[in-house]
Amino acid sequence: MVALQLPVNLVGYYKRSSEAKCSSVSPVDLCTHFLLVVVLLISVPGILRSAVDHSSPADLRKQRLYFGALHQLLLLPSNQGLPYQHCHLKGGRSGRKKRDMRKLSLLSVILLLLLGSHHGVEATGGFIETRGLHFVLNGSPFFANGFNAYWMMTLASDPSRRDKVSSALSDASRHGLSVARTWAFSDGGSTALQYSPGAYSEQIFQGLDFVVSEARKYGIKLILSLVNNYDSFGGKKQYVQWARDQGENIGSDDEFFTNPVVKGYYKSHIKTVVTRVNTITGVAYKDDPTIFAWELMNEPRCPSDLSGKSIQEWITEMAAYLKSIDNKHLLEAGLEGFYGESSPQKQSNPGFQVGTDFISNNQIPGIDFATVHSYPDQWIPDSNDRSQLSFLRNWLDIHLHDACDVLQKPLLVTEFGKSCKDPRFSNDERDAMFRTVYSKVYLSARTGGATAGSLFWQLLAQGMDSYRDGYEVILGESPSTTRVITLQSHKLRTIAKLKRAKAMNGKH
């Protein structure tokens, strides 16, 4: 409404100005009049563009503030408008000084909001890159406070339920969350994206298109995982079964990593997803900066080969293949962070091996950053809360050290959480776990370390009871946890701004 009133107000302002009794030109009036014209010329194209592109809630709030300040400026009485001439007004020199200060204050607000909105566009556009130990976006530091929401493609493929995706992304954006990790796979089953090798459901694919489009709308970057280690949503077991159906003699599901036919199926899936052209935005996934990174597999494990050779060779081959198709996006392997049998750090593992190695797997060319997961309540379930927090701190410290000193790559904590299904669960204990992860991330970010962010498991919208797994977070349902999450968003944004300002000062 304010925006629609502006042309009328502008005409009224000029009419009032011409009717004022004036004798000389005020430097402040000339300056503010000139700046007002510049502001309008700069802002109108952006306003029109945002109407077409569907501004995020944060952008809309900035626009309302911007228009409110401009609206006040144009509604000033005729003796307080912005005429070319300086008017003889009641109050004399003191009155003129107050009016001048008000004009300059309002224009300062307008200009700051305008510059801030342009900076916001720059902050969410562009591809995430790595620079040494850090993520950068458009040359500025980028820190991730985010979440997992594996379910988004499935719900978005059903028009009657896709509002849950919009609601979750809107809530996340409102609380400062900037990265979401979700599945770009569903192999076999009733809601399959890929229902047989190389054959895809267009309806499900359009659900993923919607997820990418909505994430762009709300300024959230996506990590898209390409296959599951586990049976849910098909996973490696489904790929192996497809190969068996074609006559392949395959024993263990772990042959997913070594069988040539299965590997061919998976490469075909990589190519299909990465080169997909979004039916909503018209942008190919490989060209869309909304995507933060690709993930080769959710939690790869190969317990039949604890030497680590099978997974090491598989990651090497698949990383090279994906990068040959898309060299714009970052790539990570999807690792939980376990150390291999030959690693001296293996004693930090929670008592088991899975055929991966945090060091050698992440040293593979094409793997741009390391990942780590942490579920002390699953990994050491017989320990008390204090012991689990102690394990968590040590787990994060070891991986932070190795990412910084050995890998020399950024580290992202891509999964962590605490289940409310544990009989000992309390919100206080979950908050303590979140604060432990967040404090490690914050300290690393503040001091230039390798840990660049964390993503909790998992975010749900209201009305998704069937998706509750015990780890769910519904923003606002648990006020204390929501406050912990929101505070971390604020702290990481502040660090990014300070580092950006410091870098700018260093250039001058």
Short mmCIF file of C-alpha atoms in Angstrom, two decimals:
data_model
loop_
_atom_site.label_atom_id
_atom_site.label_comp_id
_atom_site.label_asym_id
_atom_site.label_seq_id
_atom_site.Cartn_x
_atom_site.Cartn_y
_atom_site.Cartn_z
CA MET A 1 0.00 0.00 0.00
CA VAL A 2 2.79 2.43 0.88
CA ALA A 3 4.50 1.70 -2.42
CA LEU A 4 1.31 2.52 -4.32
CA GLN A 5 0.99 5.85 -2.48
CA LEU A 6 4.50 7.01 -3.35
CA PRO A 7 3.76 8.49 -6.82
CA VAL A 8 0.82 10.46 -5.37
CA ASN A 9 2.96 11.67 -2.46
CA LEU A 10 5.73 12.73 -4.83
CA VAL A 11 3.30 14.84 -6.88
CA GLY A 12 1.89 16.37 -3.71
CA TYR A 13 5.37 17.13 -2.45
CA TYR A 14 6.26 19.10 -5.60
CA LYS A 15 2.95 20.96 -5.46
CA ARG A 16 3.59 21.93 -1.83
CA SER A 17 7.12 22.95 -2.67
CA SER A 18 6.01 25.27 -5.46
CA GLU A 19 3.45 26.95 -3.22
CA ALA A 20 5.96 27.66 -0.44
CA LYS A 21 7.19 31.26 -0.03
CA CYS A 22 10.89 30.99 -0.74
CA SER A 23 13.77 33.29 -1.36
CA SER A 24 16.98 31.25 -1.35
CA VAL A 25 18.37 27.77 -1.80
CA SER A 26 19.19 25.58 1.20
CA PRO A 27 22.26 23.36 0.69
CA VAL A 28 20.61 20.62 2.73
CA ASP A 29 17.45 20.82 0.63
CA LEU A 30 19.46 20.66 -2.59
CA CYS A 31 21.46 17.71 -1.29
CA THR A 32 18.45 15.76 -0.06
CA HIS A 33 16.47 16.48 -3.22
CA PHE A 34 19.33 15.19 -5.37
CA LEU A 35 19.77 12.09 -3.20
CA LEU A 36 16.03 11.40 -3.30
CA VAL A 37 16.06 11.36 -7.10
CA VAL A 38 19.10 9.04 -7.09
CA VAL A 39 17.44 6.72 -4.56
CA LEU A 40 14.30 6.47 -6.67
CA LEU A 41 16.25 5.80 -9.87
CA ILE A 42 18.28 3.06 -8.17
CA SER A 43 15.45 1.43 -6.25
CA VAL A 44 12.64 1.20 -8.81
CA PRO A 45 14.30 -1.50 -10.98
CA GLY A 46 15.07 -3.54 -7.88
CA ILE A 47 11.50 -3.20 -6.62
CA LEU A 48 10.12 -4.40 -9.94
CA ARG A 49 12.65 -7.25 -10.07
CA SER A 50 11.82 -8.42 -6.54
CA ALA A 51 8.14 -8.51 -7.42
CA VAL A 52 8.92 -10.91 -10.26
CA ASP A 53 11.48 -13.00 -8.34
CA HIS A 54 9.35 -13.37 -5.17
CA SER A 55 11.28 -11.63 -2.43
CA SER A 56 12.16 -13.51 0.73
CA PRO A 57 10.46 -12.48 3.99
CA ALA A 58 13.66 -10.73 5.07
CA ASP A 59 13.72 -8.74 1.83
CA LEU A 60 10.07 -7.82 2.23
CA ARG A 61 10.73 -6.52 5.75
CA LYS A 62 13.55 -4.34 4.41
CA GLN A 63 11.26 -3.03 1.66
CA ARG A 64 8.57 -2.13 4.19
CA LEU A 65 11.10 -0.18 6.28
CA TYR A 66 12.47 1.48 3.17
CA PHE A 67 9.06 2.53 1.89
CA GLY A 68 8.02 3.66 5.36
CA ALA A 69 10.95 6.07 5.62
CA LEU A 70 10.40 7.35 2.09
CA HIS A 71 6.70 7.70 2.79
CA GLN A 72 7.40 9.87 5.87
CA LEU A 73 9.77 12.04 3.88
CA LEU A 74 7.22 12.71 1.16
CA LEU A 75 4.38 13.36 3.61
CA LEU A 76 6.21 16.16 5.44
CA PRO A 77 4.14 19.35 5.57
CA SER A 78 4.74 21.86 2.78
CA ASN A 79 7.09 23.89 4.94
CA GLN A 80 9.10 20.74 5.70
CA GLY A 81 9.28 19.23 2.21
CA LEU A 82 12.24 19.22 -0.12
CA PRO A 83 11.81 22.38 -2.24
CA TYR A 84 14.60 23.77 -4.37
CA GLN A 85 14.33 27.02 -2.42
CA HIS A 86 14.95 27.55 1.24
CA CYS A 87 11.72 28.74 2.89
CA HIS A 88 11.15 31.35 5.59
CA LEU A 89 9.55 29.23 8.27
CA LYS A 90 8.32 29.68 11.77
CA GLY A 91 11.01 28.77 14.23
CA GLY A 92 13.85 30.54 12.47
CA ARG A 93 17.34 29.12 12.35
CA SER A 94 16.69 26.61 15.14
CA GLY A 95 13.63 25.25 13.37
CA ARG A 96 15.50 24.95 10.09
CA LYS A 97 18.28 23.01 11.81
CA LYS A 98 15.83 20.51 13.29
CA ARG A 99 14.08 20.05 9.95
CA ASP A 100 17.39 19.59 8.16
CA MET A 101 18.45 16.95 10.67
CA ARG A 102 15.15 15.09 10.21
CA LYS A 103 15.53 15.14 6.44
CA LEU A 104 19.07 13.83 6.60
CA SER A 105 18.12 11.17 9.15
CA LEU A 106 15.30 9.87 6.99
CA LEU A 107 17.47 9.82 3.89
CA SER A 108 20.21 8.04 5.83
CA VAL A 109 17.73 5.31 6.78
CA ILE A 110 16.59 5.02 3.16
CA LEU A 111 20.12 4.83 1.78
CA LEU A 112 21.26 2.28 4.39
CA LEU A 113 18.26 0.06 3.70
CA LEU A 114 18.81 0.39 -0.03
CA LEU A 115 22.48 -0.50 0.26
CA GLY A 116 21.63 -3.31 2.66
CA SER A 117 19.13 -4.79 0.25
CA HIS A 118 21.68 -4.76 -2.55
CA HIS A 119 24.21 -6.39 -0.23
CA GLY A 120 21.60 -9.03 0.65
CA VAL A 121 21.26 -9.99 -3.00
CA GLU A 122 25.01 -10.38 -3.26
CA ALA A 123 25.13 -12.39 -0.05
CA THR A 124 22.72 -15.10 -1.26
CA GLY A 125 23.69 -15.20 -4.94
CA GLY A 126 26.81 -16.78 -6.35
CA PHE A 127 28.46 -20.16 -5.87
CA ILE A 128 29.99 -21.24 -2.58
CA GLU A 129 33.74 -21.75 -2.99
CA THR A 130 36.60 -22.81 -0.74
CA ARG A 131 39.63 -20.70 0.05
CA GLY A 132 42.05 -22.63 2.22
CA LEU A 133 40.22 -23.64 5.38
CA HIS A 134 37.18 -21.50 4.68
CA PHE A 135 34.02 -21.22 2.61
CA VAL A 136 33.57 -17.99 0.70
CA LEU A 137 30.60 -16.50 -1.13
CA ASN A 138 31.31 -13.69 -3.59
CA GLY A 139 34.72 -13.32 -1.97
CA SER A 140 33.33 -12.93 1.57
CA PRO A 141 33.45 -15.47 4.44
CA PHE A 142 30.48 -17.84 4.60
CA PHE A 143 29.48 -19.72 7.76
CA ALA A 144 26.66 -22.26 7.75
CA ASN A 145 24.04 -22.59 10.43
CA GLY A 146 21.66 -25.09 8.95
CA PHE A 147 19.51 -28.18 9.16
CA ASN A 148 18.63 -31.50 7.58
CA ALA A 149 15.25 -32.05 5.94
CA TYR A 150 15.54 -35.26 3.92
CA TRP A 151 11.79 -35.35 3.23
CA MET A 152 11.40 -32.20 1.15
CA MET A 153 11.40 -33.71 -2.36
CA THR A 154 8.79 -36.33 -1.41
CA LEU A 155 6.36 -33.84 0.11
CA ALA A 156 6.95 -31.25 -2.61
CA SER A 157 5.92 -33.79 -5.26
CA ASP A 158 2.42 -33.78 -3.75
CA PRO A 159 0.75 -30.38 -4.41
CA SER A 160 -1.48 -30.85 -1.36
CA ARG A 161 1.57 -31.16 0.95
CA ARG A 162 4.22 -28.95 -0.63
CA ASP A 163 3.18 -26.10 1.64
CA LYS A 164 5.13 -27.97 4.36
CA VAL A 165 8.31 -27.36 2.37
CA SER A 166 7.55 -23.66 2.05
CA SER A 167 6.67 -23.42 5.73
CA ALA A 168 9.89 -25.15 6.85
CA LEU A 169 12.09 -23.00 4.60
CA SER A 170 10.26 -19.84 5.66
CA ASP A 171 10.68 -20.70 9.36
CA ALA A 172 14.34 -21.54 8.79
CA SER A 173 15.01 -18.28 6.99
CA ARG A 174 13.25 -16.30 9.70
CA HIS A 175 15.59 -17.84 12.30
CA GLY A 176 18.72 -17.14 10.28
CA LEU A 177 19.36 -20.67 8.99
CA SER A 178 21.25 -20.59 5.70
CA VAL A 179 21.90 -24.19 4.56
CA ALA A 180 19.66 -27.24 4.18
CA ARG A 181 20.75 -30.79 3.44
CA THR A 182 18.22 -33.00 1.67
CA TRP A 183 17.86 -36.08 -0.52
CA ALA A 184 18.09 -35.95 -4.32
CA PHE A 185 17.32 -39.65 -4.49
CA SER A 186 14.49 -42.10 -3.95
CA ASP A 187 15.24 -45.42 -5.61
CA GLY A 188 12.39 -47.89 -6.07
CA GLY A 189 9.27 -47.98 -3.92
CA SER A 190 5.94 -46.16 -4.11
CA THR A 191 7.36 -42.63 -4.19
CA ALA A 192 10.43 -43.36 -6.30
CA LEU A 193 12.32 -40.66 -8.13
CA GLN A 194 14.18 -43.42 -10.02
CA TYR A 195 11.85 -46.41 -10.34
CA SER A 196 14.26 -48.47 -12.46
CA PRO A 197 17.80 -47.78 -13.69
CA GLY A 198 17.69 -44.57 -15.74
CA ALA A 199 13.87 -44.28 -15.55
CA TYR A 200 12.49 -41.36 -13.54
CA SER A 201 9.17 -40.04 -12.27
CA GLU A 202 8.67 -36.55 -13.65
CA GLN A 203 6.22 -35.78 -10.83
CA ILE A 204 8.83 -36.55 -8.16
CA PHE A 205 11.51 -34.68 -10.10
CA GLN A 206 9.26 -31.63 -10.22
CA GLY A 207 9.03 -31.92 -6.44
CA LEU A 208 12.81 -31.52 -6.29
CA ASP A 209 12.52 -28.60 -8.72
CA PHE A 210 10.14 -26.96 -6.26
CA VAL A 211 12.53 -27.52 -3.35
CA VAL A 212 15.38 -25.85 -5.23
CA SER A 213 13.13 -22.98 -6.31
CA GLU A 214 11.77 -22.39 -2.79
CA ALA A 215 15.24 -22.56 -1.26
CA ARG A 216 16.33 -19.86 -3.71
CA LYS A 217 13.30 -17.78 -2.75
CA TYR A 218 14.18 -17.91 0.95
CA GLY A 219 17.93 -17.44 0.50
CA ILE A 220 18.87 -20.96 1.66
CA LYS A 221 21.67 -22.99 0.08
CA LEU A 222 21.20 -26.74 -0.50
CA ILE A 223 23.44 -29.75 -0.04
CA LEU A 224 21.96 -32.48 -2.26
CA SER A 225 22.77 -36.09 -1.41
CA LEU A 226 22.71 -38.53 -4.35
CA VAL A 227 22.22 -42.00 -2.81
CA ASN A 228 21.69 -43.68 0.55
CA ASN A 229 23.90 -46.22 2.25
CA TYR A 230 20.81 -47.61 4.00
CA ASP A 231 17.68 -49.36 2.73
CA SER A 232 15.36 -46.39 3.25
CA PHE A 233 14.60 -44.67 -0.05
CA GLY A 234 16.18 -47.64 -1.85
CA GLY A 235 19.83 -46.98 -1.25
CA LYS A 236 22.71 -49.20 -2.33
CA LYS A 237 20.56 -52.30 -1.74
CA GLN A 238 18.14 -51.25 -4.50
CA TYR A 239 20.98 -50.61 -6.97
CA VAL A 240 22.41 -54.06 -6.25
CA GLN A 241 18.99 -55.67 -6.68
CA TRP A 242 18.52 -53.97 -10.04
CA ALA A 243 21.82 -55.47 -11.17
CA ARG A 244 20.82 -58.91 -9.89
CA ASP A 245 17.59 -58.62 -11.86
CA GLN A 246 19.74 -58.15 -14.97
CA GLY A 247 21.64 -61.37 -14.28
CA GLU A 248 24.62 -60.02 -12.33
CA ASN A 249 26.07 -62.47 -9.82
CA ILE A 250 26.29 -60.25 -6.76
CA GLY A 251 26.62 -61.37 -3.17
CA SER A 252 26.84 -58.54 -0.63
CA ASP A 253 25.16 -55.16 -0.95
CA ASP A 254 28.65 -53.75 -0.42
CA GLU A 255 29.38 -54.70 -4.04
CA PHE A 256 27.60 -51.45 -4.81
CA PHE A 257 31.07 -49.93 -4.52
CA THR A 258 32.85 -52.37 -6.86
CA ASN A 259 30.46 -53.92 -9.40
CA PRO A 260 30.84 -52.23 -12.83
CA VAL A 261 27.14 -52.51 -13.72
CA VAL A 262 26.03 -50.98 -10.43
CA LYS A 263 28.58 -48.21 -10.75
CA GLY A 264 27.23 -47.51 -14.23
CA TYR A 265 23.70 -47.16 -12.83
CA TYR A 266 24.94 -44.72 -10.22
CA LYS A 267 26.91 -42.63 -12.71
CA SER A 268 23.81 -42.39 -14.86
CA HIS A 269 21.89 -41.07 -11.83
CA ILE A 270 24.60 -38.49 -11.15
CA LYS A 271 24.39 -37.22 -14.72
CA THR A 272 20.59 -37.15 -14.75
CA VAL A 273 20.31 -35.10 -11.55
CA VAL A 274 23.25 -32.77 -12.12
CA THR A 275 22.16 -31.86 -15.67
CA ARG A 276 18.45 -31.60 -14.81
CA VAL A 277 16.85 -28.33 -15.98
CA ASN A 278 14.52 -26.99 -13.31
CA THR A 279 10.97 -26.74 -14.69
CA ILE A 280 10.24 -23.75 -12.44
CA THR A 281 13.38 -21.62 -12.74
CA GLY A 282 14.61 -22.84 -16.13
CA VAL A 283 18.14 -23.20 -14.69
CA ALA A 284 20.11 -26.44 -14.90
CA TYR A 285 21.05 -27.77 -11.50
CA LYS A 286 24.74 -27.68 -12.44
CA ASP A 287 24.39 -23.95 -13.11
CA ASP A 288 22.27 -23.06 -10.08
CA PRO A 289 24.11 -21.30 -7.21
CA THR A 290 21.26 -22.24 -4.87
CA ILE A 291 23.03 -25.58 -4.59
CA PHE A 292 25.86 -25.38 -2.03
CA ALA A 293 27.34 -28.80 -2.79
CA TRP A 294 26.73 -32.33 -3.99
CA GLU A 295 27.09 -35.28 -1.62
CA LEU A 296 28.14 -38.63 -3.10
CA MET A 297 26.36 -40.75 -0.49
CA ASN A 298 24.61 -40.43 2.83
CA GLU A 299 26.96 -42.09 5.33
CA PRO A 300 28.89 -44.52 3.08
CA ARG A 301 29.82 -47.75 4.85
CA CYS A 302 31.48 -50.93 3.61
CA PRO A 303 31.89 -53.27 6.60
CA SER A 304 32.87 -56.16 4.31
CA ASP A 305 36.13 -54.34 3.47
CA LEU A 306 37.54 -52.71 6.57
CA SER A 307 40.81 -52.03 4.76
CA GLY A 308 38.99 -49.07 3.22
CA LYS A 309 40.15 -49.86 -0.32
CA SER A 310 36.65 -50.33 -1.79
CA ILE A 311 35.26 -47.00 -0.61
CA GLN A 312 38.51 -45.15 -1.32
CA GLU A 313 38.48 -46.26 -4.97
CA TRP A 314 34.74 -45.63 -5.31
CA ILE A 315 34.98 -42.05 -4.00
CA THR A 316 37.97 -41.40 -6.27
CA GLU A 317 36.10 -42.63 -9.35
CA MET A 318 32.78 -40.94 -8.60
CA ALA A 319 34.31 -37.62 -7.56
CA ALA A 320 36.21 -37.43 -10.84
CA TYR A 321 33.08 -38.33 -12.81
CA LEU A 322 30.85 -35.76 -11.13
CA LYS A 323 33.46 -33.02 -11.47
CA SER A 324 33.74 -33.80 -15.21
CA ILE A 325 30.06 -32.82 -15.51
CA ASP A 326 29.91 -30.01 -12.95
CA ASN A 327 33.01 -28.09 -11.88
CA LYS A 328 31.06 -25.15 -10.45
CA HIS A 329 29.75 -26.77 -7.30
CA LEU A 330 31.58 -28.12 -4.29
CA LEU A 331 31.58 -31.86 -3.58
CA GLU A 332 31.76 -33.87 -0.37
CA ALA A 333 31.67 -37.62 0.24
CA GLY A 334 28.99 -37.78 2.97
CA LEU A 335 31.27 -39.26 5.64
CA GLU A 336 30.43 -39.62 9.32
CA GLY A 337 34.07 -39.09 10.31
CA PHE A 338 35.22 -42.57 11.33
CA TYR A 339 38.92 -43.30 11.08
CA GLY A 340 40.29 -46.36 9.26
CA GLU A 341 42.13 -49.37 10.67
CA SER A 342 45.54 -47.98 9.78
CA SER A 343 44.86 -44.55 11.26
CA PRO A 344 46.40 -43.69 14.66
CA GLN A 345 43.20 -41.76 15.47
CA LYS A 346 41.05 -44.90 15.24
CA GLN A 347 40.91 -45.08 19.05
CA SER A 348 38.61 -42.06 18.93
CA ASN A 349 35.99 -44.09 17.00
CA PRO A 350 32.97 -45.16 19.07
CA GLY A 351 34.01 -48.81 19.13
CA PHE A 352 33.44 -49.92 15.54
CA GLN A 353 34.81 -49.66 11.98
CA VAL A 354 32.80 -49.09 8.79
CA GLY A 355 35.40 -49.27 6.01
CA THR A 356 35.91 -45.51 5.72
CA ASP A 357 38.77 -43.25 6.75
CA PHE A 358 38.28 -39.58 7.52
CA ILE A 359 41.80 -38.67 6.38
CA SER A 360 42.38 -40.65 3.18
CA ASN A 361 38.79 -40.34 1.91
CA ASN A 362 38.85 -36.55 2.25
CA GLN A 363 42.29 -36.23 0.64
CA ILE A 364 40.89 -37.50 -2.66
CA PRO A 365 41.10 -34.91 -5.47
CA GLY A 366 37.66 -33.47 -6.13
CA ILE A 367 36.50 -33.70 -2.51
CA ASP A 368 36.35 -30.03 -1.56
CA PHE A 369 35.53 -30.20 2.13
CA ALA A 370 35.26 -32.72 4.95
CA THR A 371 32.14 -33.71 6.86
CA VAL A 372 31.48 -35.24 10.25
CA HIS A 373 28.34 -36.56 11.97
CA SER A 374 27.83 -37.10 15.68
CA TYR A 375 25.22 -39.14 17.53
CA PRO A 376 26.60 -40.00 20.97
CA ASP A 377 23.18 -41.26 22.09
CA GLN A 378 23.34 -43.90 19.32
CA TRP A 379 27.06 -44.62 19.29
CA ILE A 380 27.61 -44.91 23.05
CA PRO A 381 24.04 -45.46 24.31
CA ASP A 382 25.04 -46.94 27.67
CA SER A 383 26.92 -43.79 28.68
CA ASN A 384 25.36 -41.02 30.73
CA ASP A 385 24.75 -37.53 29.36
CA ARG A 386 27.99 -36.16 30.78
CA SER A 387 30.04 -38.90 29.11
CA GLN A 388 28.22 -38.38 25.82
CA LEU A 389 28.98 -34.65 25.88
CA SER A 390 32.60 -35.42 26.68
CA PHE A 391 32.76 -37.79 23.70
CA LEU A 392 31.17 -35.12 21.49
CA ARG A 393 33.71 -32.47 22.47
CA ASN A 394 36.62 -34.83 21.86
CA TRP A 395 35.14 -36.04 18.54
CA LEU A 396 34.78 -32.49 17.26
CA ASP A 397 38.21 -31.39 18.51
CA ILE A 398 40.01 -34.28 16.79
CA HIS A 399 38.28 -33.68 13.46
CA LEU A 400 38.78 -29.94 13.65
CA HIS A 401 42.48 -30.48 14.25
CA ASP A 402 42.81 -32.94 11.35
CA ALA A 403 40.79 -30.77 8.96
CA CYS A 404 43.01 -27.82 9.78
CA ASP A 405 46.47 -29.39 10.04
CA VAL A 406 46.25 -32.52 7.86
CA LEU A 407 43.53 -32.02 5.25
CA GLN A 408 43.76 -28.22 5.14
CA LYS A 409 40.13 -28.11 4.03
CA PRO A 410 36.94 -26.73 5.58
CA LEU A 411 34.96 -29.00 7.90
CA LEU A 412 31.17 -29.06 8.10
CA VAL A 413 29.26 -30.87 10.85
CA THR A 414 26.50 -32.13 8.55
CA GLU A 415 24.50 -34.12 11.13
CA PHE A 416 24.08 -33.97 14.88
CA GLY A 417 21.18 -34.36 17.25
CA LYS A 418 19.70 -35.95 20.35
CA SER A 419 16.61 -38.14 20.38
CA CYS A 420 13.65 -37.37 22.59
CA LYS A 421 12.86 -41.11 22.55
CA ASP A 422 15.68 -41.68 25.01
CA PRO A 423 14.03 -42.28 28.43
CA ARG A 424 16.51 -39.82 29.94
CA PHE A 425 15.74 -37.08 27.40
CA SER A 426 15.11 -33.51 28.43
CA ASN A 427 15.11 -30.28 26.47
CA ASP A 428 17.91 -29.06 28.72
CA GLU A 429 20.11 -31.98 27.67
CA ARG A 430 19.36 -31.42 23.99
CA ASP A 431 20.07 -27.70 24.36
CA ALA A 432 23.37 -28.55 26.05
CA MET A 433 24.33 -30.73 23.09
CA PHE A 434 23.40 -28.03 20.57
CA ARG A 435 25.35 -25.44 22.54
CA THR A 436 28.38 -27.75 22.64
CA VAL A 437 28.41 -28.13 18.85
CA TYR A 438 27.65 -24.47 18.28
CA SER A 439 30.36 -23.25 20.64
CA LYS A 440 32.98 -25.38 18.85
CA VAL A 441 31.84 -24.02 15.49
CA TYR A 442 31.73 -20.43 16.75
CA LEU A 443 35.18 -20.55 18.34
CA SER A 444 36.67 -22.08 15.19
CA ALA A 445 34.98 -19.50 12.96
CA ARG A 446 36.05 -16.60 15.17
CA THR A 447 39.69 -17.72 15.31
CA GLY A 448 40.08 -18.70 11.65
CA GLY A 449 39.80 -22.46 12.18
CA ALA A 450 38.48 -25.05 9.73
CA THR A 451 35.00 -25.67 11.16
CA ALA A 452 32.68 -23.61 9.02
CA GLY A 453 29.25 -24.57 10.29
CA SER A 454 26.82 -27.24 11.44
CA LEU A 455 23.47 -28.74 10.41
CA PHE A 456 21.19 -30.29 13.02
CA TRP A 457 19.02 -33.34 12.35
CA GLN A 458 16.19 -32.68 11.55
CA LEU A 459 13.80 -29.79 10.86
CA LEU A 460 10.07 -30.41 10.48
CA ALA A 461 7.12 -28.11 9.89
CA GLN A 462 3.97 -28.21 11.98
CA GLY A 463 1.61 -31.07 11.15
CA MET A 464 4.26 -33.64 10.14
CA ASP A 465 3.79 -36.12 12.97
CA SER A 466 4.44 -39.17 10.76
CA TYR A 467 7.98 -37.85 10.11
CA ARG A 468 8.90 -37.54 13.78
CA ASP A 469 11.93 -39.75 14.48
CA GLY A 470 12.81 -38.41 17.92
CA TYR A 471 15.43 -35.99 16.61
CA GLU A 472 12.96 -33.54 15.09
CA VAL A 473 13.04 -29.83 15.79
CA ILE A 474 9.96 -27.74 15.07
CA LEU A 475 10.96 -24.12 15.46
CA GLY A 476 8.79 -22.51 18.11
CA GLU A 477 7.55 -25.82 19.54
CA SER A 478 10.57 -25.91 21.85
CA PRO A 479 11.31 -22.26 22.67
CA SER A 480 14.61 -22.95 24.43
CA THR A 481 16.08 -24.96 21.53
CA THR A 482 14.79 -22.38 19.06
CA ARG A 483 16.59 -19.64 21.00
CA VAL A 484 19.85 -21.63 20.96
CA ILE A 485 19.59 -22.10 17.18
CA THR A 486 18.68 -18.48 16.49
CA LEU A 487 21.50 -17.16 18.66
CA GLN A 488 24.01 -19.24 16.70
CA SER A 489 22.69 -17.78 13.44
CA HIS A 490 23.18 -14.27 14.83
CA LYS A 491 26.69 -14.99 16.11
CA LEU A 492 27.87 -16.48 12.80
CA ARG A 493 26.38 -13.58 10.82
CA THR A 494 28.19 -11.15 13.09
CA ILE A 495 31.52 -12.92 12.56
CA ALA A 496 31.01 -12.89 8.80
CA LYS A 497 30.27 -9.15 8.85
CA LEU A 498 33.30 -8.39 11.01
CA LYS A 499 35.62 -10.44 8.80
CA ARG A 500 34.16 -8.81 5.70
CA ALA A 501 34.65 -5.33 7.17
CA LYS A 502 38.20 -6.19 8.21
CA ALA A 503 38.99 -7.42 4.72
CA MET A 504 37.56 -4.25 3.19
CA ASN A 505 39.59 -2.05 5.55
CA GLY A 506 42.72 -3.97 4.61
CA LYS A 507 42.22 -3.02 0.98
CA HIS A 508 42.23 0.70 1.75
#
